[in-house]
Amino acid sequence: MRQAGPVSDADQSHPHAATVRRLEQSSGKLAAAAITRMDQQLPWYRAMPPENRSWIGLVAQAGIAAFTEWFRHPETPQAISTDVFGTAPRELTRAITLRQTVEMVRTTIEVVETAVDEIAAPGQEEALRSALLVYAREIAFATAQVYAQAAEARGAWDARLESLVVNAVVSGEADEGDLSRAAALGWSSPDHVTVLLGSAPNGDSELTVEAIRRAARYAKLQVLTGVLGKRLVVITGGSDDPLAAAKSLIGPFASGPVVAGPVVGDLRAATRSAQAAAAGLRACAAWPDAPRPVLADDLLPERAMAGDPVARTLLVEEIYRPLQQSGAALLETLSVYLEQASSLEGAARMLFVHPNTVRYRLRRVTDVTGWPPSDVRSAFTLRIALMLGRLADGEQRV
């Protein structure tokens, strides 16, 4: 902002030189009057801390000084946003809303407008009033520009912050710092967290991310999301049903499989969900008819065959070991039943028992494992679990 100096020859030749001088001499008094009126009429101004009120005072003073300079040289392009708002720190746009800034500007303009008859030289009142009207329009545009730029800067910073959190979760490097970054983005640490993985659509990744956020708002879910390479990653919180969460957010994903990892308790544990979803996404090629979306746990057989050690461990520890601990009869009956093409009668003949006994034992298998042997997909999972369990037993005996 240019400072007022001695009256030059150019100022003397100004058509409203007298008004310019009087405006310069009154700028301090006008700024003080504007601050007084804000204190009287704007409750939010009175409630602000002293530091912010002092910055607002500087902005009001700079606005009046910028109007004086603009009135002196109306033909010269002026960067009004720099002249007026350049005196305030960037943090002020966070502390003061756009609506409050508009009220501040309006109050300052009104103060100057009520003093026009007193400030203007005789016969120049209308010229000063007309100039103030034009300047008010320019300052309104400048205000909108300042807040738009601040919003863009915050959006870009938030996007980088969100990308860091998502990448840390996927790579298994999430720490307390990432929890703080997530909190800064509005993540409120929900109890149920799930990671979704799928292919990102071609085009602008920012549009994809915004589409995920819109879908999340509609579904009342919290999300942290980003495009990592060709993958779209969505960390979702607020639902204990990962399949339902995936269905509500699946729209922005590109065609192809979308895998939902298991539900975990917090963002730190989300790495486990992300790793399961990534393993499931790699293994989806082995199950062409997999539903979309699909749970990572429904892909345990394919994941195990693809070399995922977590899937192998889960199949052994959650299916084979509980059956083993429930007695040899259950393991033997399940094995024979699966070998006999899921025939109750065939299994009964091989075991020399009544078909009802086989039926009862298979119900017990379902109770113990959660996988019904009569279902084709479950039977496949159980078969892989038996194979891996026997291999694990064999390794222990060697």
PDB file of N, CA and C in Angstrom, residues 16-116:
ATOM      1  N   HIS A  16     -10.109  16.849  -8.243  1.00  0.00           N
ATOM      2  CA  HIS A  16     -10.688  16.878  -6.901  1.00  0.00           C
ATOM      3  C   HIS A  16      -9.572  16.935  -5.859  1.00  0.00           C
ATOM      4  N   ALA A  17      -8.560  17.754  -6.132  1.00  0.00           N
ATOM      5  CA  ALA A  17      -7.382  17.805  -5.268  1.00  0.00           C
ATOM      6  C   ALA A  17      -7.754  18.150  -3.833  1.00  0.00           C
ATOM      7  N   ALA A  18      -8.672  19.062  -3.633  1.00  0.00           N
ATOM      8  CA  ALA A  18      -9.054  19.475  -2.279  1.00  0.00           C
ATOM      9  C   ALA A  18      -9.696  18.315  -1.520  1.00  0.00           C
ATOM     10  N   THR A  19     -10.535  17.573  -2.211  1.00  0.00           N
ATOM     11  CA  THR A  19     -11.187  16.428  -1.574  1.00  0.00           C
ATOM     12  C   THR A  19     -10.171  15.345  -1.233  1.00  0.00           C
ATOM     13  N   VAL A  20      -9.183  15.130  -2.118  1.00  0.00           N
ATOM     14  CA  VAL A  20      -8.135  14.146  -1.845  1.00  0.00           C
ATOM     15  C   VAL A  20      -7.398  14.512  -0.567  1.00  0.00           C
ATOM     16  N   ARG A  21      -7.041  15.796  -0.431  1.00  0.00           N
ATOM     17  CA  ARG A  21      -6.316  16.229   0.769  1.00  0.00           C
ATOM     18  C   ARG A  21      -7.165  16.034   2.024  1.00  0.00           C
ATOM     19  N   ARG A  22      -8.409  16.379   1.932  1.00  0.00           N
ATOM     20  CA  ARG A  22      -9.291  16.263   3.088  1.00  0.00           C
ATOM     21  C   ARG A  22      -9.542  14.787   3.442  1.00  0.00           C
ATOM     22  N   LEU A  23      -9.574  13.962   2.403  1.00  0.00           N
ATOM     23  CA  LEU A  23      -9.754  12.528   2.638  1.00  0.00           C
ATOM     24  C   LEU A  23      -8.537  11.952   3.349  1.00  0.00           C
ATOM     25  N   GLU A  24      -7.346  12.377   2.926  1.00  0.00           N
ATOM     26  CA  GLU A  24      -6.117  11.916   3.582  1.00  0.00           C
ATOM     27  C   GLU A  24      -6.087  12.346   5.045  1.00  0.00           C
ATOM     28  N   GLN A  25      -6.465  13.582   5.291  1.00  0.00           N
ATOM     29  CA  GLN A  25      -6.429  14.112   6.653  1.00  0.00           C
ATOM     30  C   GLN A  25      -7.454  13.434   7.560  1.00  0.00           C
ATOM     31  N   SER A  26      -8.524  12.900   6.975  1.00  0.00           N
ATOM     32  CA  SER A  26      -9.605  12.302   7.767  1.00  0.00           C
ATOM     33  C   SER A  26      -9.484  10.791   7.913  1.00  0.00           C
ATOM     34  N   SER A  27      -8.507  10.172   7.248  1.00  0.00           N
ATOM     35  CA  SER A  27      -8.443   8.713   7.209  1.00  0.00           C
ATOM     36  C   SER A  27      -8.342   8.094   8.600  1.00  0.00           C
ATOM     37  N   GLY A  28      -7.508   8.666   9.467  1.00  0.00           N
ATOM     38  CA  GLY A  28      -7.369   8.117  10.813  1.00  0.00           C
ATOM     39  C   GLY A  28      -8.660   8.207  11.593  1.00  0.00           C
ATOM     40  N   LYS A  29      -9.335   9.380  11.497  1.00  0.00           N
ATOM     41  CA  LYS A  29     -10.597   9.562  12.213  1.00  0.00           C
ATOM     42  C   LYS A  29     -11.668   8.618  11.675  1.00  0.00           C
ATOM     43  N   LEU A  30     -11.697   8.421  10.355  1.00  0.00           N
ATOM     44  CA  LEU A  30     -12.683   7.506   9.758  1.00  0.00           C
ATOM     45  C   LEU A  30     -12.449   6.063  10.206  1.00  0.00           C
ATOM     46  N   ALA A  31     -11.177   5.646  10.243  1.00  0.00           N
ATOM     47  CA  ALA A  31     -10.858   4.284  10.674  1.00  0.00           C
ATOM     48  C   ALA A  31     -11.291   4.067  12.122  1.00  0.00           C
ATOM     49  N   ALA A  32     -11.035   5.059  12.982  1.00  0.00           N
ATOM     50  CA  ALA A  32     -11.448   4.953  14.385  1.00  0.00           C
ATOM     51  C   ALA A  32     -12.964   4.882  14.502  1.00  0.00           C
ATOM     52  N   ALA A  33     -13.663   5.665  13.693  1.00  0.00           N
ATOM     53  CA  ALA A  33     -15.126   5.650  13.718  1.00  0.00           C
ATOM     54  C   ALA A  33     -15.660   4.294  13.249  1.00  0.00           C
ATOM     55  N   ALA A  34     -14.994   3.700  12.242  1.00  0.00           N
ATOM     56  CA  ALA A  34     -15.420   2.391  11.753  1.00  0.00           C
ATOM     57  C   ALA A  34     -15.255   1.333  12.841  1.00  0.00           C
ATOM     58  N   ILE A  35     -14.133   1.373  13.561  1.00  0.00           N
ATOM     59  CA  ILE A  35     -13.900   0.413  14.639  1.00  0.00           C
ATOM     60  C   ILE A  35     -14.938   0.594  15.746  1.00  0.00           C
ATOM     61  N   THR A  36     -15.228   1.819  16.071  1.00  0.00           N
ATOM     62  CA  THR A  36     -16.239   2.087  17.107  1.00  0.00           C
ATOM     63  C   THR A  36     -17.600   1.535  16.708  1.00  0.00           C
ATOM     64  N   ARG A  37     -17.964   1.746  15.437  1.00  0.00           N
ATOM     65  CA  ARG A  37     -19.268   1.238  14.986  1.00  0.00           C
ATOM     66  C   ARG A  37     -19.292  -0.293  14.976  1.00  0.00           C
ATOM     67  N   MET A  38     -18.191  -0.917  14.578  1.00  0.00           N
ATOM     68  CA  MET A  38     -18.133  -2.383  14.637  1.00  0.00           C
ATOM     69  C   MET A  38     -18.334  -2.874  16.061  1.00  0.00           C
ATOM     70  N   ASP A  39     -17.691  -2.198  17.004  1.00  0.00           N
ATOM     71  CA  ASP A  39     -17.805  -2.606  18.403  1.00  0.00           C
ATOM     72  C   ASP A  39     -19.245  -2.461  18.892  1.00  0.00           C
ATOM     73  N   GLN A  40     -19.968  -1.494  18.358  1.00  0.00           N
ATOM     74  CA  GLN A  40     -21.342  -1.254  18.779  1.00  0.00           C
ATOM     75  C   GLN A  40     -22.331  -2.195  18.096  1.00  0.00           C
ATOM     76  N   GLN A  41     -22.078  -2.530  16.823  1.00  0.00           N
ATOM     77  CA  GLN A  41     -23.087  -3.221  16.023  1.00  0.00           C
ATOM     78  C   GLN A  41     -22.783  -4.692  15.743  1.00  0.00           C
ATOM     79  N   LEU A  42     -21.537  -5.122  15.902  1.00  0.00           N
ATOM     80  CA  LEU A  42     -21.168  -6.489  15.518  1.00  0.00           C
ATOM     81  C   LEU A  42     -20.759  -7.293  16.756  1.00  0.00           C
ATOM     82  N   PRO A  43     -21.656  -8.136  17.261  1.00  0.00           N
ATOM     83  CA  PRO A  43     -21.341  -8.926  18.461  1.00  0.00           C
ATOM     84  C   PRO A  43     -20.112  -9.817  18.286  1.00  0.00           C
ATOM     85  N   TRP A  44     -19.927 -10.382  17.085  1.00  0.00           N
ATOM     86  CA  TRP A  44     -18.786 -11.276  16.862  1.00  0.00           C
ATOM     87  C   TRP A  44     -17.460 -10.520  16.981  1.00  0.00           C
ATOM     88  N   TYR A  45     -17.487  -9.225  16.636  1.00  0.00           N
ATOM     89  CA  TYR A  45     -16.260  -8.438  16.756  1.00  0.00           C
ATOM     90  C   TYR A  45     -15.898  -8.226  18.224  1.00  0.00           C
ATOM     91  N   ARG A  46     -16.917  -7.925  19.043  1.00  0.00           N
ATOM     92  CA  ARG A  46     -16.658  -7.722  20.474  1.00  0.00           C
ATOM     93  C   ARG A  46     -16.146  -8.997  21.136  1.00  0.00           C
ATOM     94  N   ALA A  47     -16.560 -10.159  20.614  1.00  0.00           N
ATOM     95  CA  ALA A  47     -16.179 -11.436  21.239  1.00  0.00           C
ATOM     96  C   ALA A  47     -14.803 -11.929  20.798  1.00  0.00           C
ATOM     97  N   MET A  48     -14.188 -11.257  19.854  1.00  0.00           N
ATOM     98  CA  MET A  48     -12.908 -11.725  19.323  1.00  0.00           C
ATOM     99  C   MET A  48     -11.766 -11.373  20.265  1.00  0.00           C
ATOM    100  N   PRO A  49     -10.681 -12.150  20.227  1.00  0.00           N
ATOM    101  CA  PRO A  49      -9.505 -11.810  21.036  1.00  0.00           C
ATOM    102  C   PRO A  49      -8.883 -10.501  20.559  1.00  0.00           C
ATOM    103  N   PRO A  50      -8.174  -9.813  21.437  1.00  0.00           N
ATOM    104  CA  PRO A  50      -7.604  -8.493  21.092  1.00  0.00           C
ATOM    105  C   PRO A  50      -6.718  -8.516  19.849  1.00  0.00           C
ATOM    106  N   GLU A  51      -5.956  -9.580  19.665  1.00  0.00           N
ATOM    107  CA  GLU A  51      -5.050  -9.631  18.511  1.00  0.00           C
ATOM    108  C   GLU A  51      -5.824  -9.552  17.204  1.00  0.00           C
ATOM    109  N   ASN A  52      -6.925 -10.326  17.117  1.00  0.00           N
ATOM    110  CA  ASN A  52      -7.714 -10.309  15.885  1.00  0.00           C
ATOM    111  C   ASN A  52      -8.408  -8.972  15.687  1.00  0.00           C
ATOM    112  N   ARG A  53      -8.876  -8.369  16.782  1.00  0.00           N
ATOM    113  CA  ARG A  53      -9.508  -7.051  16.651  1.00  0.00           C
ATOM    114  C   ARG A  53      -8.502  -6.017  16.142  1.00  0.00           C
ATOM    115  N   SER A  54      -7.250  -6.130  16.579  1.00  0.00           N
ATOM    116  CA  SER A  54      -6.245  -5.175  16.105  1.00  0.00           C
ATOM    117  C   SER A  54      -5.975  -5.371  14.619  1.00  0.00           C
ATOM    118  N   TRP A  55      -5.984  -6.628  14.166  1.00  0.00           N
ATOM    119  CA  TRP A  55      -5.790  -6.873  12.732  1.00  0.00           C
ATOM    120  C   TRP A  55      -6.955  -6.312  11.920  1.00  0.00           C
ATOM    121  N   ILE A  56      -8.163  -6.454  12.444  1.00  0.00           N
ATOM    122  CA  ILE A  56      -9.330  -5.910  11.746  1.00  0.00           C
ATOM    123  C   ILE A  56      -9.230  -4.392  11.663  1.00  0.00           C
ATOM    124  N   GLY A  57      -8.732  -3.775  12.734  1.00  0.00           N
ATOM    125  CA  GLY A  57      -8.528  -2.337  12.699  1.00  0.00           C
ATOM    126  C   GLY A  57      -7.555  -1.926  11.616  1.00  0.00           C
ATOM    127  N   LEU A  58      -6.487  -2.696  11.448  1.00  0.00           N
ATOM    128  CA  LEU A  58      -5.517  -2.397  10.393  1.00  0.00           C
ATOM    129  C   LEU A  58      -6.136  -2.568   9.010  1.00  0.00           C
ATOM    130  N   VAL A  59      -6.981  -3.601   8.866  1.00  0.00           N
ATOM    131  CA  VAL A  59      -7.642  -3.818   7.572  1.00  0.00           C
ATOM    132  C   VAL A  59      -8.563  -2.646   7.248  1.00  0.00           C
ATOM    133  N   ALA A  60      -9.329  -2.185   8.246  1.00  0.00           N
ATOM    134  CA  ALA A  60     -10.220  -1.034   8.023  1.00  0.00           C
ATOM    135  C   ALA A  60      -9.412   0.205   7.651  1.00  0.00           C
ATOM    136  N   GLN A  61      -8.321   0.432   8.360  1.00  0.00           N
ATOM    137  CA  GLN A  61      -7.481   1.595   8.063  1.00  0.00           C
ATOM    138  C   GLN A  61      -6.877   1.486   6.668  1.00  0.00           C
ATOM    139  N   ALA A  62      -6.416   0.264   6.314  1.00  0.00           N
ATOM    140  CA  ALA A  62      -5.845   0.060   4.989  1.00  0.00           C
ATOM    141  C   ALA A  62      -6.891   0.241   3.901  1.00  0.00           C
ATOM    142  N   GLY A  63      -8.127  -0.154   4.196  1.00  0.00           N
ATOM    143  CA  GLY A  63      -9.197   0.011   3.211  1.00  0.00           C
ATOM    144  C   GLY A  63      -9.476   1.471   2.907  1.00  0.00           C
ATOM    145  N   ILE A  64      -9.498   2.287   3.939  1.00  0.00           N
ATOM    146  CA  ILE A  64      -9.741   3.723   3.739  1.00  0.00           C
ATOM    147  C   ILE A  64      -8.564   4.367   3.007  1.00  0.00           C
ATOM    148  N   ALA A  65      -7.341   3.983   3.380  1.00  0.00           N
ATOM    149  CA  ALA A  65      -6.163   4.526   2.701  1.00  0.00           C
ATOM    150  C   ALA A  65      -6.132   4.096   1.236  1.00  0.00           C
ATOM    151  N   ALA A  66      -6.527   2.845   0.976  1.00  0.00           N
ATOM    152  CA  ALA A  66      -6.556   2.366  -0.408  1.00  0.00           C
ATOM    153  C   ALA A  66      -7.607   3.108  -1.218  1.00  0.00           C
ATOM    154  N   PHE A  67      -8.733   3.451  -0.587  1.00  0.00           N
ATOM    155  CA  PHE A  67      -9.752   4.236  -1.289  1.00  0.00           C
ATOM    156  C   PHE A  67      -9.226   5.630  -1.635  1.00  0.00           C
ATOM    157  N   THR A  68      -8.490   6.206  -0.699  1.00  0.00           N
ATOM    158  CA  THR A  68      -7.898   7.524  -0.969  1.00  0.00           C
ATOM    159  C   THR A  68      -6.964   7.457  -2.168  1.00  0.00           C
ATOM    160  N   GLU A  69      -6.110   6.441  -2.207  1.00  0.00           N
ATOM    161  CA  GLU A  69      -5.167   6.292  -3.319  1.00  0.00           C
ATOM    162  C   GLU A  69      -5.910   6.017  -4.618  1.00  0.00           C
ATOM    163  N   TRP A  70      -6.936   5.212  -4.517  1.00  0.00           N
ATOM    164  CA  TRP A  70      -7.733   4.886  -5.711  1.00  0.00           C
ATOM    165  C   TRP A  70      -8.468   6.122  -6.222  1.00  0.00           C
ATOM    166  N   PHE A  71      -8.973   6.958  -5.292  1.00  0.00           N
ATOM    167  CA  PHE A  71      -9.675   8.189  -5.691  1.00  0.00           C
ATOM    168  C   PHE A  71      -8.708   9.175  -6.328  1.00  0.00           C
ATOM    169  N   ARG A  72      -7.449   9.157  -5.857  1.00  0.00           N
ATOM    170  CA  ARG A  72      -6.437  10.050  -6.427  1.00  0.00           C
ATOM    171  C   ARG A  72      -6.083   9.617  -7.852  1.00  0.00           C
ATOM    172  N   HIS A  73      -5.967   8.310  -8.083  1.00  0.00           N
ATOM    173  CA  HIS A  73      -5.564   7.798  -9.399  1.00  0.00           C
ATOM    174  C   HIS A  73      -6.557   6.737  -9.868  1.00  0.00           C
ATOM    175  N   PRO A  74      -7.787   7.104 -10.179  1.00  0.00           N
ATOM    176  CA  PRO A  74      -8.790   6.104 -10.588  1.00  0.00           C
ATOM    177  C   PRO A  74      -8.449   5.419 -11.905  1.00  0.00           C
ATOM    178  N   GLU A  75      -7.605   6.047 -12.711  1.00  0.00           N
ATOM    179  CA  GLU A  75      -7.268   5.467 -14.021  1.00  0.00           C
ATOM    180  C   GLU A  75      -6.167   4.413 -13.907  1.00  0.00           C
ATOM    181  N   THR A  76      -5.490   4.313 -12.752  1.00  0.00           N
ATOM    182  CA  THR A  76      -4.390   3.365 -12.588  1.00  0.00           C
ATOM    183  C   THR A  76      -4.916   2.073 -11.983  1.00  0.00           C
ATOM    184  N   PRO A  77      -4.645   0.908 -12.621  1.00  0.00           N
ATOM    185  CA  PRO A  77      -5.100  -0.369 -12.050  1.00  0.00           C
ATOM    186  C   PRO A  77      -4.507  -0.570 -10.661  1.00  0.00           C
ATOM    187  N   GLN A  78      -5.352  -0.912  -9.698  1.00  0.00           N
ATOM    188  CA  GLN A  78      -4.900  -1.099  -8.319  1.00  0.00           C
ATOM    189  C   GLN A  78      -5.172  -2.539  -7.887  1.00  0.00           C
ATOM    190  N   ALA A  79      -4.213  -3.149  -7.211  1.00  0.00           N
ATOM    191  CA  ALA A  79      -4.420  -4.480  -6.622  1.00  0.00           C
ATOM    192  C   ALA A  79      -5.063  -4.276  -5.256  1.00  0.00           C
ATOM    193  N   ILE A  80      -6.374  -4.090  -5.260  1.00  0.00           N
ATOM    194  CA  ILE A  80      -7.057  -3.722  -4.022  1.00  0.00           C
ATOM    195  C   ILE A  80      -6.904  -4.801  -2.953  1.00  0.00           C
ATOM    196  N   SER A  81      -6.973  -6.073  -3.346  1.00  0.00           N
ATOM    197  CA  SER A  81      -6.864  -7.147  -2.349  1.00  0.00           C
ATOM    198  C   SER A  81      -5.527  -7.094  -1.640  1.00  0.00           C
ATOM    199  N   THR A  82      -4.458  -6.743  -2.371  1.00  0.00           N
ATOM    200  CA  THR A  82      -3.136  -6.634  -1.751  1.00  0.00           C
ATOM    201  C   THR A  82      -3.063  -5.419  -0.861  1.00  0.00           C
ATOM    202  N   ASP A  83      -3.610  -4.282  -1.335  1.00  0.00           N
ATOM    203  CA  ASP A  83      -3.560  -3.042  -0.564  1.00  0.00           C
ATOM    204  C   ASP A  83      -4.304  -3.171   0.756  1.00  0.00           C
ATOM    205  N   VAL A  84      -5.472  -3.822   0.712  1.00  0.00           N
ATOM    206  CA  VAL A  84      -6.331  -3.867   1.898  1.00  0.00           C
ATOM    207  C   VAL A  84      -6.012  -5.064   2.782  1.00  0.00           C
ATOM    208  N   PHE A  85      -6.050  -6.263   2.188  1.00  0.00           N
ATOM    209  CA  PHE A  85      -5.929  -7.471   2.995  1.00  0.00           C
ATOM    210  C   PHE A  85      -4.483  -7.916   3.187  1.00  0.00           C
ATOM    211  N   GLY A  86      -3.568  -7.277   2.491  1.00  0.00           N
ATOM    212  CA  GLY A  86      -2.168  -7.648   2.655  1.00  0.00           C
ATOM    213  C   GLY A  86      -1.615  -7.294   4.018  1.00  0.00           C
ATOM    214  N   THR A  87      -2.309  -6.441   4.751  1.00  0.00           N
ATOM    215  CA  THR A  87      -1.844  -6.068   6.089  1.00  0.00           C
ATOM    216  C   THR A  87      -2.167  -7.130   7.127  1.00  0.00           C
ATOM    217  N   ALA A  88      -3.091  -8.045   6.804  1.00  0.00           N
ATOM    218  CA  ALA A  88      -3.535  -9.046   7.776  1.00  0.00           C
ATOM    219  C   ALA A  88      -2.866 -10.388   7.492  1.00  0.00           C
ATOM    220  N   PRO A  89      -2.619 -11.175   8.522  1.00  0.00           N
ATOM    221  CA  PRO A  89      -2.017 -12.496   8.310  1.00  0.00           C
ATOM    222  C   PRO A  89      -3.005 -13.444   7.650  1.00  0.00           C
ATOM    223  N   ARG A  90      -2.474 -14.483   7.016  1.00  0.00           N
ATOM    224  CA  ARG A  90      -3.326 -15.447   6.331  1.00  0.00           C
ATOM    225  C   ARG A  90      -4.288 -16.131   7.290  1.00  0.00           C
ATOM    226  N   GLU A  91      -3.870 -16.293   8.558  1.00  0.00           N
ATOM    227  CA  GLU A  91      -4.714 -16.976   9.537  1.00  0.00           C
ATOM    228  C   GLU A  91      -6.022 -16.230   9.793  1.00  0.00           C
ATOM    229  N   LEU A  92      -6.048 -14.927   9.428  1.00  0.00           N
ATOM    230  CA  LEU A  92      -7.256 -14.152   9.694  1.00  0.00           C
ATOM    231  C   LEU A  92      -8.446 -14.693   8.896  1.00  0.00           C
ATOM    232  N   THR A  93      -8.193 -15.266   7.706  1.00  0.00           N
ATOM    233  CA  THR A  93      -9.292 -15.820   6.914  1.00  0.00           C
ATOM    234  C   THR A  93      -9.873 -17.061   7.569  1.00  0.00           C
ATOM    235  N   ARG A  94      -9.125 -17.685   8.473  1.00  0.00           N
ATOM    236  CA  ARG A  94      -9.667 -18.819   9.232  1.00  0.00           C
ATOM    237  C   ARG A  94     -10.449 -18.326  10.444  1.00  0.00           C
ATOM    238  N   ALA A  95      -9.983 -17.223  11.048  1.00  0.00           N
ATOM    239  CA  ALA A  95     -10.619 -16.714  12.262  1.00  0.00           C
ATOM    240  C   ALA A  95     -11.880 -15.933  11.962  1.00  0.00           C
ATOM    241  N   ILE A  96     -11.962 -15.331  10.774  1.00  0.00           N
ATOM    242  CA  ILE A  96     -13.112 -14.503  10.399  1.00  0.00           C
ATOM    243  C   ILE A  96     -13.760 -15.104   9.164  1.00  0.00           C
ATOM    244  N   THR A  97     -15.054 -15.341   9.241  1.00  0.00           N
ATOM    245  CA  THR A  97     -15.753 -15.919   8.109  1.00  0.00           C
ATOM    246  C   THR A  97     -15.956 -14.880   7.014  1.00  0.00           C
ATOM    247  N   LEU A  98     -16.330 -15.360   5.834  1.00  0.00           N
ATOM    248  CA  LEU A  98     -16.607 -14.451   4.719  1.00  0.00           C
ATOM    249  C   LEU A  98     -17.762 -13.513   5.075  1.00  0.00           C
ATOM    250  N   ARG A  99     -18.798 -14.044   5.721  1.00  0.00           N
ATOM    251  CA  ARG A  99     -19.927 -13.201   6.112  1.00  0.00           C
ATOM    252  C   ARG A  99     -19.480 -12.089   7.049  1.00  0.00           C
ATOM    253  N   GLN A 100     -18.625 -12.427   8.014  1.00  0.00           N
ATOM    254  CA  GLN A 100     -18.138 -11.417   8.949  1.00  0.00           C
ATOM    255  C   GLN A 100     -17.281 -10.365   8.244  1.00  0.00           C
ATOM    256  N   THR A 101     -16.481 -10.801   7.276  1.00  0.00           N
ATOM    257  CA  THR A 101     -15.663  -9.843   6.528  1.00  0.00           C
ATOM    258  C   THR A 101     -16.548  -8.886   5.724  1.00  0.00           C
ATOM    259  N   VAL A 102     -17.615  -9.431   5.136  1.00  0.00           N
ATOM    260  CA  VAL A 102     -18.558  -8.578   4.403  1.00  0.00           C
ATOM    261  C   VAL A 102     -19.177  -7.538   5.346  1.00  0.00           C
ATOM    262  N   GLU A 103     -19.546  -7.956   6.562  1.00  0.00           N
ATOM    263  CA  GLU A 103     -20.106  -7.011   7.536  1.00  0.00           C
ATOM    264  C   GLU A 103     -19.083  -5.948   7.912  1.00  0.00           C
ATOM    265  N   MET A 104     -17.833  -6.353   8.058  1.00  0.00           N
ATOM    266  CA  MET A 104     -16.775  -5.406   8.390  1.00  0.00           C
ATOM    267  C   MET A 104     -16.602  -4.383   7.274  1.00  0.00           C
ATOM    268  N   VAL A 105     -16.554  -4.842   6.033  1.00  0.00           N
ATOM    269  CA  VAL A 105     -16.392  -3.939   4.889  1.00  0.00           C
ATOM    270  C   VAL A 105     -17.598  -3.011   4.768  1.00  0.00           C
ATOM    271  N   ARG A 106     -18.795  -3.569   4.932  1.00  0.00           N
ATOM    272  CA  ARG A 106     -19.998  -2.743   4.824  1.00  0.00           C
ATOM    273  C   ARG A 106     -20.007  -1.651   5.888  1.00  0.00           C
ATOM    274  N   THR A 107     -19.629  -2.014   7.100  1.00  0.00           N
ATOM    275  CA  THR A 107     -19.600  -1.022   8.176  1.00  0.00           C
ATOM    276  C   THR A 107     -18.621   0.100   7.873  1.00  0.00           C
ATOM    277  N   THR A 108     -17.450  -0.261   7.374  1.00  0.00           N
ATOM    278  CA  THR A 108     -16.442   0.750   7.046  1.00  0.00           C
ATOM    279  C   THR A 108     -16.922   1.665   5.925  1.00  0.00           C
ATOM    280  N   ILE A 109     -17.532   1.087   4.896  1.00  0.00           N
ATOM    281  CA  ILE A 109     -18.050   1.886   3.781  1.00  0.00           C
ATOM    282  C   ILE A 109     -19.145   2.827   4.264  1.00  0.00           C
ATOM    283  N   GLU A 110     -20.024   2.321   5.151  1.00  0.00           N
ATOM    284  CA  GLU A 110     -21.102   3.163   5.664  1.00  0.00           C
ATOM    285  C   GLU A 110     -20.558   4.354   6.446  1.00  0.00           C
ATOM    286  N   VAL A 111     -19.487   4.122   7.213  1.00  0.00           N
ATOM    287  CA  VAL A 111     -18.892   5.218   7.977  1.00  0.00           C
ATOM    288  C   VAL A 111     -18.368   6.303   7.032  1.00  0.00           C
ATOM    289  N   VAL A 112     -17.663   5.882   5.979  1.00  0.00           N
ATOM    290  CA  VAL A 112     -17.133   6.852   5.016  1.00  0.00           C
ATOM    291  C   VAL A 112     -18.272   7.553   4.295  1.00  0.00           C
ATOM    292  N   GLU A 113     -19.316   6.793   3.969  1.00  0.00           N
ATOM    293  CA  GLU A 113     -20.437   7.378   3.230  1.00  0.00           C
ATOM    294  C   GLU A 113     -21.137   8.455   4.057  1.00  0.00           C
ATOM    295  N   THR A 114     -21.313   8.210   5.354  1.00  0.00           N
ATOM    296  CA  THR A 114     -21.982   9.212   6.188  1.00  0.00           C
ATOM    297  C   THR A 114     -21.134  10.472   6.374  1.00  0.00           C
ATOM    298  N   ALA A 115     -19.823  10.357   6.110  1.00  0.00           N
ATOM    299  CA  ALA A 115     -18.936  11.520   6.281  1.00  0.00           C
ATOM    300  C   ALA A 115     -18.642  12.232   4.964  1.00  0.00           C
ATOM    301  N   VAL A 116     -19.284  11.803   3.866  1.00  0.00           N
ATOM    302  CA  VAL A 116     -18.984  12.381   2.553  1.00  0.00           C
ATOM    303  C   VAL A 116     -19.206  13.886   2.540  1.00  0.00           C
TER     304      VAL A 116
END
